[in-house]
Short mmCIF file of C-alpha atoms and ligand atoms in Angstrom, two decimals:
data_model
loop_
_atom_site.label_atom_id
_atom_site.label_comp_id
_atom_site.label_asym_id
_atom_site.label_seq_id
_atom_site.Cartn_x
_atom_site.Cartn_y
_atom_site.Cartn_z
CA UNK A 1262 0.00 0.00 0.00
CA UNK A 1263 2.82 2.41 1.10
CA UNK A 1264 3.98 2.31 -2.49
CA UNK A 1265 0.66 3.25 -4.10
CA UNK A 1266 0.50 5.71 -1.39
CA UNK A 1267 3.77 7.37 -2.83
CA UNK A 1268 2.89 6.75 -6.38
CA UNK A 1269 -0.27 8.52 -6.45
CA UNK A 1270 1.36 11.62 -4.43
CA UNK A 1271 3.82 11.72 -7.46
CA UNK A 1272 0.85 12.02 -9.65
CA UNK A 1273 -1.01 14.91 -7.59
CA UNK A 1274 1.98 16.78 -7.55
CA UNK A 1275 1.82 17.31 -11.44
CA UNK A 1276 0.21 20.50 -12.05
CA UNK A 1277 -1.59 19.78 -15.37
CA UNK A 1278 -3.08 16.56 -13.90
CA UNK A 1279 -6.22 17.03 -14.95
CA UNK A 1280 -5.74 18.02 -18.25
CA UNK A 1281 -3.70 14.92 -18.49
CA UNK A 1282 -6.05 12.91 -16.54
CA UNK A 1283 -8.72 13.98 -19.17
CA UNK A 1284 -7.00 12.89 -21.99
CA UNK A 1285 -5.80 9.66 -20.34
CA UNK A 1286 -9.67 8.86 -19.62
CA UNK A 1287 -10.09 8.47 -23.46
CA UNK A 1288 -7.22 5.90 -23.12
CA UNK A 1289 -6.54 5.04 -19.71
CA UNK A 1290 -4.29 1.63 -20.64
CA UNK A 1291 -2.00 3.67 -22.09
CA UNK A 1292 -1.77 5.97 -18.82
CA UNK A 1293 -3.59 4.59 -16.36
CA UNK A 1294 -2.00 4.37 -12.90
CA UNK A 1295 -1.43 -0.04 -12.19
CA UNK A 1296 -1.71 0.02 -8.77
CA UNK A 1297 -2.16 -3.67 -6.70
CA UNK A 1298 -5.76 -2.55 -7.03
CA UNK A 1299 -5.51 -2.76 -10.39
CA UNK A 1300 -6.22 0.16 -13.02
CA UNK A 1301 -7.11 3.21 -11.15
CA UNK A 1302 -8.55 5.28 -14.33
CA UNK A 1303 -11.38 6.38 -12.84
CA UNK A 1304 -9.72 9.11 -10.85
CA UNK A 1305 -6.04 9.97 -10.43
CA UNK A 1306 -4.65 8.70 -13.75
CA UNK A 1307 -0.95 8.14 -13.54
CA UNK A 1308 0.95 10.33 -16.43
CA UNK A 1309 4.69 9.59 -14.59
CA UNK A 1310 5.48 7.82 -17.66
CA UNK A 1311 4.24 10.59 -19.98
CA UNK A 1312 6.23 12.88 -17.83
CA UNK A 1313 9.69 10.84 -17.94
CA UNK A 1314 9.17 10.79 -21.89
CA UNK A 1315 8.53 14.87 -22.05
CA UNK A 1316 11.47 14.86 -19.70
CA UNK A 1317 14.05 12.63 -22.18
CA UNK A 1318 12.69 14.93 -24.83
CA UNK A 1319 13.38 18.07 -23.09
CA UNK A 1320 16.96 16.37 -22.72
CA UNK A 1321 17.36 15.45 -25.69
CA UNK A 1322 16.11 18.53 -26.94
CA UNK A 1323 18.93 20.77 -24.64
CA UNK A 1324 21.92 18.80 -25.79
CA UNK A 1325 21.12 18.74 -29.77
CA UNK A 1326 20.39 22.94 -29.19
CA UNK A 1327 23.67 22.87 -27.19
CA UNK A 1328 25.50 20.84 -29.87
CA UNK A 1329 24.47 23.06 -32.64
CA UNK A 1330 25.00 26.19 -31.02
CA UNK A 1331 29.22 24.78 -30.65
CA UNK A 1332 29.31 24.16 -34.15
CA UNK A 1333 28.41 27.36 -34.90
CA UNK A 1334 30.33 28.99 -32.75
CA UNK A 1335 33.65 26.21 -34.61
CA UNK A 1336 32.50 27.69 -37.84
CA UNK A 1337 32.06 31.22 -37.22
CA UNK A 1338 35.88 31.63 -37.46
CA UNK A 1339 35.99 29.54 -40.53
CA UNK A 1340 32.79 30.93 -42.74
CA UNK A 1341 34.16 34.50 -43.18
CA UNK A 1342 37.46 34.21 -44.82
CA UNK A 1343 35.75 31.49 -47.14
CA UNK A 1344 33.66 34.05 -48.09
CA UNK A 1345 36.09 36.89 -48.84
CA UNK A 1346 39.66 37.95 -48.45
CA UNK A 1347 41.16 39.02 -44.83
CA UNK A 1348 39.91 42.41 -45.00
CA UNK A 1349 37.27 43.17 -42.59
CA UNK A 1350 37.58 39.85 -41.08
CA UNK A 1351 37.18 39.93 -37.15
CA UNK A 1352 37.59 36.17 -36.66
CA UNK A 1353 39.91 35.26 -33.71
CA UNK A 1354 40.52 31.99 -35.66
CA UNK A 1355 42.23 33.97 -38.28
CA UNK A 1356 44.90 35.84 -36.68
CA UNK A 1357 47.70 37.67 -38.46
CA UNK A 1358 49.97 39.05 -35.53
CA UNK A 1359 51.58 37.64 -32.16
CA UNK A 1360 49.96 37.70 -29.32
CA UNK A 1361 46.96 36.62 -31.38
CA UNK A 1362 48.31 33.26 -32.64
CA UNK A 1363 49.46 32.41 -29.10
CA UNK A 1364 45.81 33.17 -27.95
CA UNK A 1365 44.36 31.05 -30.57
CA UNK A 1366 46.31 28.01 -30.08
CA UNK A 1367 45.38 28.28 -26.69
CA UNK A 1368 41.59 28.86 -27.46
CA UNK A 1369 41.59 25.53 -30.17
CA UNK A 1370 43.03 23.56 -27.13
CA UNK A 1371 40.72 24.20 -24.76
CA UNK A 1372 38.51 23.91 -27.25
CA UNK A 1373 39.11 20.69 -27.83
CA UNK A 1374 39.47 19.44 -24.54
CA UNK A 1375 35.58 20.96 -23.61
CA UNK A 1376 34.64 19.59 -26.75
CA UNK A 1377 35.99 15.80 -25.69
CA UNK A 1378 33.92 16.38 -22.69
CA UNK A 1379 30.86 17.47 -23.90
CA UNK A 1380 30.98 14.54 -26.51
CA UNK A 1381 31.63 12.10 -24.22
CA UNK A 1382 28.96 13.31 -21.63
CA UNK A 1383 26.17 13.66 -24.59
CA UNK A 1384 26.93 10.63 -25.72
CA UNK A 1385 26.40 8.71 -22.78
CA UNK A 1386 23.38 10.65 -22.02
CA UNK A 1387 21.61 10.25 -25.55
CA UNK A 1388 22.87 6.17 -25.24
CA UNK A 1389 21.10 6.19 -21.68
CA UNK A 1390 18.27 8.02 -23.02
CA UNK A 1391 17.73 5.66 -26.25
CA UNK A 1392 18.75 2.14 -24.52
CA UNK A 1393 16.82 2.87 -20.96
CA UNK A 1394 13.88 4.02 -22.74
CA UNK A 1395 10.36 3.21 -20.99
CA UNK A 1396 9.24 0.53 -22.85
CA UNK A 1397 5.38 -0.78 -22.59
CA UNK A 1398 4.83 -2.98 -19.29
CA UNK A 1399 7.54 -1.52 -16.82
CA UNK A 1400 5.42 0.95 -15.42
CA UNK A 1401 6.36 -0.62 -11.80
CA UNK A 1402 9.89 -1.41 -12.69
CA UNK A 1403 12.16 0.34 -11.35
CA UNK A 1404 16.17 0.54 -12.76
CA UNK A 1405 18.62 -0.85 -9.95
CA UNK A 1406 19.66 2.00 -7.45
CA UNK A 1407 23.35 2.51 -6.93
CA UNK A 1408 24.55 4.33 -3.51
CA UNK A 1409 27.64 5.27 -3.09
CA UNK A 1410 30.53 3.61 -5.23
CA UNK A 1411 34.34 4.53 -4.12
CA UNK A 1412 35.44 3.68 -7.73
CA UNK A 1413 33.09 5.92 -9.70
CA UNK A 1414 33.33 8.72 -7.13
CA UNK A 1415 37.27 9.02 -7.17
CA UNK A 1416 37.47 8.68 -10.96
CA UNK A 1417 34.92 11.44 -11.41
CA UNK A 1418 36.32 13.74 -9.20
CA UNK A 1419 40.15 13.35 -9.65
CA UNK A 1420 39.84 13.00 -14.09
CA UNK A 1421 38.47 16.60 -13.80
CA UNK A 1422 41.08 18.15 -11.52
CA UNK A 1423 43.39 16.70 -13.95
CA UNK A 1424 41.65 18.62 -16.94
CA UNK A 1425 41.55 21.56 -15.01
CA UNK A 1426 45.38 21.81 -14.04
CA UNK A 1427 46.32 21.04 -17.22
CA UNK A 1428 43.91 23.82 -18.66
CA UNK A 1429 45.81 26.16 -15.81
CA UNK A 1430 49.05 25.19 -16.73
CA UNK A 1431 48.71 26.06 -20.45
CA UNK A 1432 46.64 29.25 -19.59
CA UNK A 1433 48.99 30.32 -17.09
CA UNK A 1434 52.26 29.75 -19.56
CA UNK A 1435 50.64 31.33 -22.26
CA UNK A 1436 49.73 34.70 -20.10
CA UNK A 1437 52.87 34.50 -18.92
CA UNK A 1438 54.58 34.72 -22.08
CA UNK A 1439 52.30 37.37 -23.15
CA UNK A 1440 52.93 39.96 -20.54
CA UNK A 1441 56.64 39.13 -20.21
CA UNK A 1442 57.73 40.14 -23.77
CA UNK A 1443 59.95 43.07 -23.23
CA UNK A 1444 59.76 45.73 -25.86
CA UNK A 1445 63.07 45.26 -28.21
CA UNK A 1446 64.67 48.93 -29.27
CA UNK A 1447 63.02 48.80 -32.76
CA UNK A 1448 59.66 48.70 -30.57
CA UNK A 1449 56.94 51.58 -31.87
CA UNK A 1450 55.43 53.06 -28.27
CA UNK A 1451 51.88 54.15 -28.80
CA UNK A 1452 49.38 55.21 -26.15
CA UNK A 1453 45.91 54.56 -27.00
CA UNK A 1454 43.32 56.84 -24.54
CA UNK A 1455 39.48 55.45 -24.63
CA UNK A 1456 36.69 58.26 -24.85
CA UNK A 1457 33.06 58.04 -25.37
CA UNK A 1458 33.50 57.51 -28.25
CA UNK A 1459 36.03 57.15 -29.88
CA UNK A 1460 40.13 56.74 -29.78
CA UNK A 1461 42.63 58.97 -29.06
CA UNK A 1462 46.20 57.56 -30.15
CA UNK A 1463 49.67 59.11 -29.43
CA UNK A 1464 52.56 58.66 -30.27
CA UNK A 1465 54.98 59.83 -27.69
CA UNK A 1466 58.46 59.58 -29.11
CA UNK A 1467 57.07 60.33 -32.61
CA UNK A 1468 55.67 63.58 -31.42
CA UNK A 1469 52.40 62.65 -33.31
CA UNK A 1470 48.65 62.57 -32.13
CA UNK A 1471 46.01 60.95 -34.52
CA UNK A 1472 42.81 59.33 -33.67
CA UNK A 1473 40.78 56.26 -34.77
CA UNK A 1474 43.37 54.69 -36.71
CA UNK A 1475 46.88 53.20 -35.01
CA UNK A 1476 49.55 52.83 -37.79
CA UNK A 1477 51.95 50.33 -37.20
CA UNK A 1478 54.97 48.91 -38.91
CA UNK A 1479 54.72 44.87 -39.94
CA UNK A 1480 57.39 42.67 -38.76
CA UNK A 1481 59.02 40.92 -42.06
CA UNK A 1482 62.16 39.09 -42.27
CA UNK A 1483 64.32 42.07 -42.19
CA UNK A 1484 63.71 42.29 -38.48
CA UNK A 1485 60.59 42.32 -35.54
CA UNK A 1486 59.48 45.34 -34.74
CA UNK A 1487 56.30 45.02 -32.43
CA UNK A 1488 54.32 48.14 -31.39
CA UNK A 1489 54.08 48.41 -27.42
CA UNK A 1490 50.44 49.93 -26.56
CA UNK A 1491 49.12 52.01 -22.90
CA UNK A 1492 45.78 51.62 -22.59
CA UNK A 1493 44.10 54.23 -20.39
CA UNK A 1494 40.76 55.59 -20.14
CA UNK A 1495 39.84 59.47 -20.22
CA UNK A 1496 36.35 58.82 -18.70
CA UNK A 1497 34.32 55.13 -18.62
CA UNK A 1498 36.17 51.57 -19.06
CA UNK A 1499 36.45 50.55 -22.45
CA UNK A 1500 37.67 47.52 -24.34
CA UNK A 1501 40.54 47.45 -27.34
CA UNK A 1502 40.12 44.50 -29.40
CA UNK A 1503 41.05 44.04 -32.88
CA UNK A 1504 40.48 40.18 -33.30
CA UNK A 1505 43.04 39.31 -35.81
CA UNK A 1506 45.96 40.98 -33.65
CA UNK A 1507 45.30 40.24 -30.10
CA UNK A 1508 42.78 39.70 -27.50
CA UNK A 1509 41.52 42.12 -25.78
CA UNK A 1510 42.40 44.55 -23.03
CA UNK A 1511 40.44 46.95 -21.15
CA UNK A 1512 41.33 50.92 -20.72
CA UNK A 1513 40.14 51.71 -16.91
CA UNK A 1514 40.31 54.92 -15.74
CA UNK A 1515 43.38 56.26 -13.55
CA UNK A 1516 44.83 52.63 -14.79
CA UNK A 1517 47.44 52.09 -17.00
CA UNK A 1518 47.14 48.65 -18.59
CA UNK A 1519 49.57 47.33 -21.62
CA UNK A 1520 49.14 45.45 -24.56
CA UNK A 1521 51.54 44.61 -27.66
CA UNK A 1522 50.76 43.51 -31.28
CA UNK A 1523 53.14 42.65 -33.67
CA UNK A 1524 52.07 41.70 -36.93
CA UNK A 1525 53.57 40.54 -40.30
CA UNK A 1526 50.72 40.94 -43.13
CA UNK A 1527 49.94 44.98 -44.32
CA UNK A 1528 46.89 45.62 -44.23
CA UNK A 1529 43.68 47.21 -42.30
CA UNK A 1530 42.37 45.50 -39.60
CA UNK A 1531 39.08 46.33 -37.98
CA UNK A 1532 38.49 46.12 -33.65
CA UNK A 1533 35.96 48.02 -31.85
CA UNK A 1534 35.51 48.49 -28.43
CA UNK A 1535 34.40 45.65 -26.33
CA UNK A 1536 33.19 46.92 -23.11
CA UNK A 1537 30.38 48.49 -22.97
CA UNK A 1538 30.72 52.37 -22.46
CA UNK A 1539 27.44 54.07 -23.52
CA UNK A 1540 24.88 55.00 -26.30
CA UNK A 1541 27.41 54.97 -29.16
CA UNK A 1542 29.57 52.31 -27.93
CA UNK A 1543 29.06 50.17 -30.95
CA UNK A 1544 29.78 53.21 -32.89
CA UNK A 1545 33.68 52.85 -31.38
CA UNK A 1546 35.21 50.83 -34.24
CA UNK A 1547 38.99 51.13 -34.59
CA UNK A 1548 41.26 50.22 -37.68
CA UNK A 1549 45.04 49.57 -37.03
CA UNK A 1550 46.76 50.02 -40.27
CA UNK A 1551 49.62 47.98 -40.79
CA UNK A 1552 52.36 48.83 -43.20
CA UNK A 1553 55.50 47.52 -44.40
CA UNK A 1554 58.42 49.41 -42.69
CA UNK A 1555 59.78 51.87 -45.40
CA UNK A 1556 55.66 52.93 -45.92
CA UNK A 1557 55.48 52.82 -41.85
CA UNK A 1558 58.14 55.40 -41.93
CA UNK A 1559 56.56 57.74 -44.56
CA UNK A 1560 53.20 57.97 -43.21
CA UNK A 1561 55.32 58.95 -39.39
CA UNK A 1562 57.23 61.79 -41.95
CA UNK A 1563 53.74 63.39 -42.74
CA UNK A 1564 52.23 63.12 -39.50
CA UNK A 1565 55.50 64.82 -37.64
CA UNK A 1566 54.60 68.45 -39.99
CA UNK A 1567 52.80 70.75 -39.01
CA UNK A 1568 48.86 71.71 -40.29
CA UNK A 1569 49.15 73.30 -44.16
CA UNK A 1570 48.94 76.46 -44.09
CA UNK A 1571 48.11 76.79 -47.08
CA UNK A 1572 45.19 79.89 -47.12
CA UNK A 1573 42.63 78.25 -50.07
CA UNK A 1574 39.95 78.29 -47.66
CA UNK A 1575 40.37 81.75 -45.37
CA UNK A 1576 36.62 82.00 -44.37
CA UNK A 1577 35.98 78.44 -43.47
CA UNK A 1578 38.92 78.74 -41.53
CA UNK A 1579 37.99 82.08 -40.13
CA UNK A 1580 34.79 80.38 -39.22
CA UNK A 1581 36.50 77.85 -37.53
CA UNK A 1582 38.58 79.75 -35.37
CA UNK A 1583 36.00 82.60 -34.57
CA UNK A 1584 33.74 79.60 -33.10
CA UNK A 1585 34.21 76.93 -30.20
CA UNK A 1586 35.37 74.33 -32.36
CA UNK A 1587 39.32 75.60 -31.20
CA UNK A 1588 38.58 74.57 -27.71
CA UNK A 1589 37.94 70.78 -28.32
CA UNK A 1590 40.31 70.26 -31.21
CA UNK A 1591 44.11 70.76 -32.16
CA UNK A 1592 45.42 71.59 -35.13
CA UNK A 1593 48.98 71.73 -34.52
CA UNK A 1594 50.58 75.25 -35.87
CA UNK A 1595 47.56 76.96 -34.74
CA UNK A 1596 45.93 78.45 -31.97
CA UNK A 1597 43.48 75.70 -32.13
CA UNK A 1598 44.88 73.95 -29.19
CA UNK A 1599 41.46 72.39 -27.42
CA UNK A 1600 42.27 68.55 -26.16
CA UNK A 1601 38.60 67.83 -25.92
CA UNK A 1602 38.61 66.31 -28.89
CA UNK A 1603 40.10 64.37 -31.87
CA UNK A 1604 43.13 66.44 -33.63
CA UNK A 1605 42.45 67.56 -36.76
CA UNK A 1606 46.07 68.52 -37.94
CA UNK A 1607 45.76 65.95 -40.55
CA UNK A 1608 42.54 64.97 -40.34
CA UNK A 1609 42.03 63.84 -43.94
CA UNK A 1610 45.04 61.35 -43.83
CA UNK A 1611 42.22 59.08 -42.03
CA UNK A 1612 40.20 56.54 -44.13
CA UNK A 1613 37.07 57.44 -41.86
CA UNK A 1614 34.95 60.01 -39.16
CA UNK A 1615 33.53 59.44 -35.70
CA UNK A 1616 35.57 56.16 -35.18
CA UNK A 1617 34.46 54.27 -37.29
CA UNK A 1618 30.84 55.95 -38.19
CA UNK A 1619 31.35 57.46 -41.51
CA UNK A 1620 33.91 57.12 -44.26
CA UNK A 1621 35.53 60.42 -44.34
CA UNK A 1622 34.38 62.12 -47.55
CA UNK A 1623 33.13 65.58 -48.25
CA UNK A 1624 29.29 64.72 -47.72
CA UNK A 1625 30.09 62.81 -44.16
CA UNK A 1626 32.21 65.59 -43.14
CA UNK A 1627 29.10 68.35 -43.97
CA UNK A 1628 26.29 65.90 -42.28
CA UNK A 1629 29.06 65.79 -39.75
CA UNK A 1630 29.64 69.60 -38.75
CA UNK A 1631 26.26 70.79 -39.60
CA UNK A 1632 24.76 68.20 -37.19
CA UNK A 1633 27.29 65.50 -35.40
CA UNK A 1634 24.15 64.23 -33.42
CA UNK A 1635 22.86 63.30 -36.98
CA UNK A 1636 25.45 60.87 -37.73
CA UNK A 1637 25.80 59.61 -34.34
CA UNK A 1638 23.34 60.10 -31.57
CA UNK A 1639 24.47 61.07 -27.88
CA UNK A 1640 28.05 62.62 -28.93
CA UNK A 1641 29.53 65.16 -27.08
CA UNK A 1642 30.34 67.40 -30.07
CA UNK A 1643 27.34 69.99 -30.12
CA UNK A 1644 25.25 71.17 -33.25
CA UNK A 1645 27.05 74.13 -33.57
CA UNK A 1646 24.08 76.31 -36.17
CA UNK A 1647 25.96 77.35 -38.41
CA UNK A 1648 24.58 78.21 -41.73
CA UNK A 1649 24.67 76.22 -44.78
CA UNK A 1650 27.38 78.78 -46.29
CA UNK A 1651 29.27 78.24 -43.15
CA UNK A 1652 29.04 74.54 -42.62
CA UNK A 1653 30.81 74.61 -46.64
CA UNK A 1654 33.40 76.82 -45.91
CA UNK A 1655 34.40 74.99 -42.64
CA UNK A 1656 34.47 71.55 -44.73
CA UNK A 1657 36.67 73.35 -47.37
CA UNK A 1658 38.73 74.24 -44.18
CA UNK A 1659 38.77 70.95 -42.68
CA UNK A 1660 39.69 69.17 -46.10
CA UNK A 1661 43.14 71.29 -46.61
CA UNK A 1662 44.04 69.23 -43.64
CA UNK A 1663 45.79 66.74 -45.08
CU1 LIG B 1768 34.09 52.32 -25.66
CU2 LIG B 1768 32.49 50.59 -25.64
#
């Protein structure tokens, strides 16, 4: 009696009892409770097998979701480049630069190792599922019910603290060699300062300031030269990734954290932040520009001069100077000396405005200074009313800023 007792408490526990209880009616020997008494059908139908088959579904459900979901996250990294050349790609499972090889490695090993695991454990749950099905006539059967085995506990708690110190070890070693590569003489020292939103780079030694864009040097065979970056903040916490040369590294305020990159291919490569900082935080791409060495030390040449001065736009630039805009910006050679925000000395040397927001053509750069909270909401350049004629003579300004 005691187990009837139980069995029909596990049956009034379900909450949609009667709606199962009023299909089971039309077919109580499918469901009906078998109690000693015999069928019970009447009243408190028994749907505990129903339930254990919506439960192995639900299962079985969960792990082919959670299988899918890995092999789409496997061939995110491989579907890009298959679709078009490097440029553009963000896929960490491309990378073109130490530390980001390193970091992959790493990744495809633990990677691997999860992916062992999760095989092994779905497979013995789908084969448990499948082979310990309910089959019809063991409703009362019950499988045999283990308690405590010394074997079965050791192995599966001492196999997993093996996985896991070898997952530290490799981690560990890996960081390690990361943030103990010293910068060689030939190293490029660039500081890269996070605002909302966009990037403010310097370059210290070079006595040049640019934003949006880092310009490195590639390593080739003639020698490594690596470019050493300080990451600090100049108001929230942001995030510098660019996928294809590193991982990624956050730029806290009053912190100063490093980072280095050293890559070998020329190209662009496209990051963006990765921490979220605000309304236009996925407006805070950044390109790092690589270029072979002799290009590398052209594009510092032009950088290190000062702002033309050429005069083929005097009222844009008497516009320019009679309003606010000099206490944000810099335009080295001028009074403009504002550090608010982005120089402008040679503003149209960049491929693109706003970080990342617009390419940097003649129309952008209007819809830009007649109205920056056009092109991207929430900035903290103002509207600044000018007048049609005015917003054209500052953009004939602005583009003599090569
Ligand atoms: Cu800066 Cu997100």
């Amino acid at each position: 009696m005691k187990k009837t007792n139980s069995h029909n408490q596990n049956c009034s526990s379900l909450q949609n009892r009667e709606e199962l209880g009023a299909r089971d009616e039309q077919n109580p020997r499918t469901f009906a409770c078998e109690t000693k008494d015999g069928p019970n059908a009447s009243s408190l139908v028994c749907p505990s097998m129903r339930l254990r088959l919506y439960r192995h579904h639900k299962i079985l459900r969960a792990v082919l979701l959670f299988a899918f979901a890995l092999t789409c996250v496997v061939f995110a990294g491989h579907v890009e480049p298959v679709l078009g050349n490097t440029d553009g790609v963000t896929s960490i499972f491309r990378p073109l630069s130490q530390p980001a090889q390193e970091i992959k490695e790493l990744s495809v090993l633990v990677l691997a190792i999860c992916g062992s695991i999760f095989v092994v454990v779905a497979g013995l749950l789908v084969y448990a599922i499948v082979r310990f099905r309910h089959r019809p006539g063991d409703e009362l059967s019950e499988p045999p019910q283990v308690y405590g085995s010394n074997q079965i506990e050791l192995a599966w708690t001492i196999l997993p603290l093996l996985i896991v110190f070898v997952l530290i070890l490799v981690t560990s070693r890996t960081i390690a060699d990361i943030q103990n590569r010293k910068p060689p003489p030939t190293a490029v020292q660039a500081t890269v300062i996070g605002h909302q939103w966009w990037w403010e780079i310097r370059y210290p030694e070079l006595g040049i300031v640019t934003a949006n864009e880092l310009h490195v040097p590639a390593s080739d065979g003639r020698g490594s030269r690596p470019t050493f970056l300080k990451l600090q903040s100049a108001d929230v916490a942001h995030s510098f990734w660019v996928p294809l040369l590193s991982g990624k590294t956050d730029l806290i305020p009053n912190r100063e954290n490093l980072m280095w990159i050293e890559p070998t291919k020329p190209g662009t490569y496209r990051g963006n932040c990765a921490e979220y900082c605000g309304t236009q935080h996925a407006r805070m791409l950044i390109r790092v520009v690589v270029h072979p060495p002799d290009e590398f030390a052209r594009w510092v040449d032009e950088q290190q001069q000062p702002a033309a001065t050429e005069t083929s736009a005097p009222e844009g630039r008497k516009v320019f100077f009679a309003n606010s805009c000099v206490n944000c910006h810099t335009i080295r050679g001028t009074s403009a000396q504002g550090k608010f925000g982005p120089d402008l000395t040679h503003l149209m040397s960049r491929e693109t405005l706003a970080s990342g927001a617009a390419l940097n053509s003649a129309d952008s750069l209007r819809l830009w200074v007649r109205d920056p909270q056009k092109l991207k909401v929430g900035c903290l350049m103002p509207n600044m009313q000018l007048t049609d004629e005015e917003v054209d003579q500052v953009v004939a300004y602005l583009q003599t800023l090569k």
